[in-house]
PDB file of C-alpha atoms in Angstrom:
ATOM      1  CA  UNK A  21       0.000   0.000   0.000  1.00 79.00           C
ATOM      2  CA  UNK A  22       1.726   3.053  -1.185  1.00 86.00           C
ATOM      3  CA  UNK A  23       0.616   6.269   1.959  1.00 92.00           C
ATOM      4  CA  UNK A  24       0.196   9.648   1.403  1.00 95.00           C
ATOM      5  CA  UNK A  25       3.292  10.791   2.225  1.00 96.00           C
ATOM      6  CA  UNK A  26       4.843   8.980  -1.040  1.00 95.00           C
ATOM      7  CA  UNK A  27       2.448  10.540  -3.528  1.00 96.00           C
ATOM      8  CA  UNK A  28       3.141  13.983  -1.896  1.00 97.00           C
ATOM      9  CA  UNK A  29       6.998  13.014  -2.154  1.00 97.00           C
ATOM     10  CA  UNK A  30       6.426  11.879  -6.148  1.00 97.00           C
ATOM     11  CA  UNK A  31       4.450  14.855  -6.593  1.00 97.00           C
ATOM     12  CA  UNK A  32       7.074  17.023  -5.472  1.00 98.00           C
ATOM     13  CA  UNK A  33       9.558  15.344  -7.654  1.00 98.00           C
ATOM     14  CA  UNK A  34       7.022  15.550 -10.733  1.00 98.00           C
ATOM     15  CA  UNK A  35       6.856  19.836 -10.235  1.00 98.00           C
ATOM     16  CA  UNK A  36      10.655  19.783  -9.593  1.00 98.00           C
ATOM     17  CA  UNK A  37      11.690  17.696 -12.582  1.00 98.00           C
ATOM     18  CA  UNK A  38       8.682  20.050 -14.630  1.00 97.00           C
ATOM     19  CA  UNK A  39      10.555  23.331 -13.219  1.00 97.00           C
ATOM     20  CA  UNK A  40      14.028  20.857 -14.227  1.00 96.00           C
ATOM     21  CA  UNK A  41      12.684  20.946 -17.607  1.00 94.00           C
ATOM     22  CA  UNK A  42      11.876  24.713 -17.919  1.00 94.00           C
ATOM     23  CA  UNK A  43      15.164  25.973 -17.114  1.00 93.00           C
ATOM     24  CA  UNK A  44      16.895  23.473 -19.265  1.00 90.00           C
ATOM     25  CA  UNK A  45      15.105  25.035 -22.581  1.00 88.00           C
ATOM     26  CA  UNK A  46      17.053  28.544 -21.511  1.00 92.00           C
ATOM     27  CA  UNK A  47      20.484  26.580 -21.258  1.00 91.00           C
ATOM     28  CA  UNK A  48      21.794  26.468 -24.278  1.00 90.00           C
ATOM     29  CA  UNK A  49      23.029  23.117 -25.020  1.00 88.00           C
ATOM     30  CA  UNK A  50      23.139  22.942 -28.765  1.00 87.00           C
ATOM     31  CA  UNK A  51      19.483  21.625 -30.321  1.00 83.00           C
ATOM     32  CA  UNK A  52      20.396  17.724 -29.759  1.00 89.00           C
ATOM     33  CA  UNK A  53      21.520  17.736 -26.453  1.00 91.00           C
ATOM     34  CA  UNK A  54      18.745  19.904 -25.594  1.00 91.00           C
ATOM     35  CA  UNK A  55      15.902  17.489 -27.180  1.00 92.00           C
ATOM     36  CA  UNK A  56      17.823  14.945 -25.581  1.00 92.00           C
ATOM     37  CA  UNK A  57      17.631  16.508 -21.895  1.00 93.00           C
ATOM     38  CA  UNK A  58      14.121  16.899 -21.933  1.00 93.00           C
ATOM     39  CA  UNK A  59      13.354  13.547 -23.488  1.00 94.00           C
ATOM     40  CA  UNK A  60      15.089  12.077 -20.449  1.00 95.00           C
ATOM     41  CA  UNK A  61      13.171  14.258 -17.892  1.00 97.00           C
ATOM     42  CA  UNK A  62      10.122  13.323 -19.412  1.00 96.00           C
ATOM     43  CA  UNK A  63      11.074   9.461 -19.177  1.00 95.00           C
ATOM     44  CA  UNK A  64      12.084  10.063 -16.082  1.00 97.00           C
ATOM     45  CA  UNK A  65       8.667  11.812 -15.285  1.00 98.00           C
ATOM     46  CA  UNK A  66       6.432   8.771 -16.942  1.00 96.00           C
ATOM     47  CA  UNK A  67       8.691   6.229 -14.858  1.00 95.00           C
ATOM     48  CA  UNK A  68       7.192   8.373 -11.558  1.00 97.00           C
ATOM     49  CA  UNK A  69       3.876   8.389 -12.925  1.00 96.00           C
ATOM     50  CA  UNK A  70       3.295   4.594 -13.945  1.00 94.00           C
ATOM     51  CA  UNK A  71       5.157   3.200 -11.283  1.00 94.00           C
ATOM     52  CA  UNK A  72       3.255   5.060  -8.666  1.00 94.00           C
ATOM     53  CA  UNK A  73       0.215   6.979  -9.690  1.00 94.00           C
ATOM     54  CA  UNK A  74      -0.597   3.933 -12.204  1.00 92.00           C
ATOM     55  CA  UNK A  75       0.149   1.709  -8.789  1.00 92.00           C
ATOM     56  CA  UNK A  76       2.652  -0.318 -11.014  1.00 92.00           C
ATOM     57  CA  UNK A  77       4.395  -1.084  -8.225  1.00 91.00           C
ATOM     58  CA  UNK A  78       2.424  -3.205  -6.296  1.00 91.00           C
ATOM     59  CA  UNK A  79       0.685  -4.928  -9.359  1.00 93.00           C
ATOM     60  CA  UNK A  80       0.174  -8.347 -10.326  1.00 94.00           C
ATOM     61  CA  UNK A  81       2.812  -9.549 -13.041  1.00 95.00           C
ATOM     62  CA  UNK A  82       0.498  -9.842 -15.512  1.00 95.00           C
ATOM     63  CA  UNK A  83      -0.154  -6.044 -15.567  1.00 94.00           C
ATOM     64  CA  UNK A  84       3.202  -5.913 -15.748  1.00 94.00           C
ATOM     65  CA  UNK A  85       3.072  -8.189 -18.725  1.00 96.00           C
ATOM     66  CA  UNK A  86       0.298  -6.120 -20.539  1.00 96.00           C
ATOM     67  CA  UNK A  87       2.341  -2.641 -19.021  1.00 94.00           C
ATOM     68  CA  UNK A  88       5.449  -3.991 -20.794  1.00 94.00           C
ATOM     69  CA  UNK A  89       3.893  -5.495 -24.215  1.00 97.00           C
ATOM     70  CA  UNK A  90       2.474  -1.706 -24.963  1.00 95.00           C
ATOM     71  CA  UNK A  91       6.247  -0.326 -24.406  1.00 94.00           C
ATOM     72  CA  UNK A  92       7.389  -3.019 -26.834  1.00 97.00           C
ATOM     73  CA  UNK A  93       4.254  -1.970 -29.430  1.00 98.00           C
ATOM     74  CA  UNK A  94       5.525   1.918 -29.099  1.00 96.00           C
ATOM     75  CA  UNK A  95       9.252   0.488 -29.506  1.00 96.00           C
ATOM     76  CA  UNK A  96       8.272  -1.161 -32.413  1.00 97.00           C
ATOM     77  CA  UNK A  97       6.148   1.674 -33.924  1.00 98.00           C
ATOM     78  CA  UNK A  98       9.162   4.310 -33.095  1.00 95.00           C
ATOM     79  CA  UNK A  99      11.101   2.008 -34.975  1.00 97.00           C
ATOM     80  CA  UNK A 100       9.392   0.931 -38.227  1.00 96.00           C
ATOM     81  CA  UNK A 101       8.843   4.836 -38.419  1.00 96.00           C
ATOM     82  CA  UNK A 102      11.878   6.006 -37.990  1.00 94.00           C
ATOM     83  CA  UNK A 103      13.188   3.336 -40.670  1.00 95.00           C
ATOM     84  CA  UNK A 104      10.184   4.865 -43.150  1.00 94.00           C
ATOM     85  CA  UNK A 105      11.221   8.102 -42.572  1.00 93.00           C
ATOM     86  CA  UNK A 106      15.275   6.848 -43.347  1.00 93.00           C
ATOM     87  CA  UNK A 107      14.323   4.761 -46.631  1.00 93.00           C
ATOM     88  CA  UNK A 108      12.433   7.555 -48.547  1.00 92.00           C
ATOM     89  CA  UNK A 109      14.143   9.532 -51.252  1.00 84.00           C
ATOM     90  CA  UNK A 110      12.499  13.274 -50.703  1.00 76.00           C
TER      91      UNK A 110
END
């Protein structure tokens, strides 16, 4: 059973890492490293948000199963996309 004092803690880390993210857009990183930055934060924020708020944590392995079969669906989608994108000859 996850208490209330953990989804105030995550909470605080989600406005933190949000504030986190702000300020790194006015740090001028060069336009990779700077896409790159904030995709991490935001990983970092959707880790917080399924693993707590989502009650991923303390969840039968077969929602972890179902949880980890739509990552590998987006993975695969990202990729096949990606590899469209690559192949065509604009």
């Amino acid at each position: 059973m996850i208490t209330v004092k953990t989804y105030y803690l995550v909470f605080a880390a989600l406005l933190a890492l949000t504030l986190v993210t702000a300020g790194a857009a006015f740090v001028d990183l060069g336009a990779q490293w700077n896409n790159l930055a904030a995709l991490a934060i935001a990983t970092i924020k959707a880790i917080l948000v399924a693993t707590y708020f989502m009650h991923l944590r303390h969840s039968p392995r077969l929602t972890l199963l179902f949880a980890g079969a739509g990552l590998i669906w987006l993975a695969h989608l990202l990729v096949f996309s990606f590899a469209d994108y690559l192949t065509r000859s604009w």
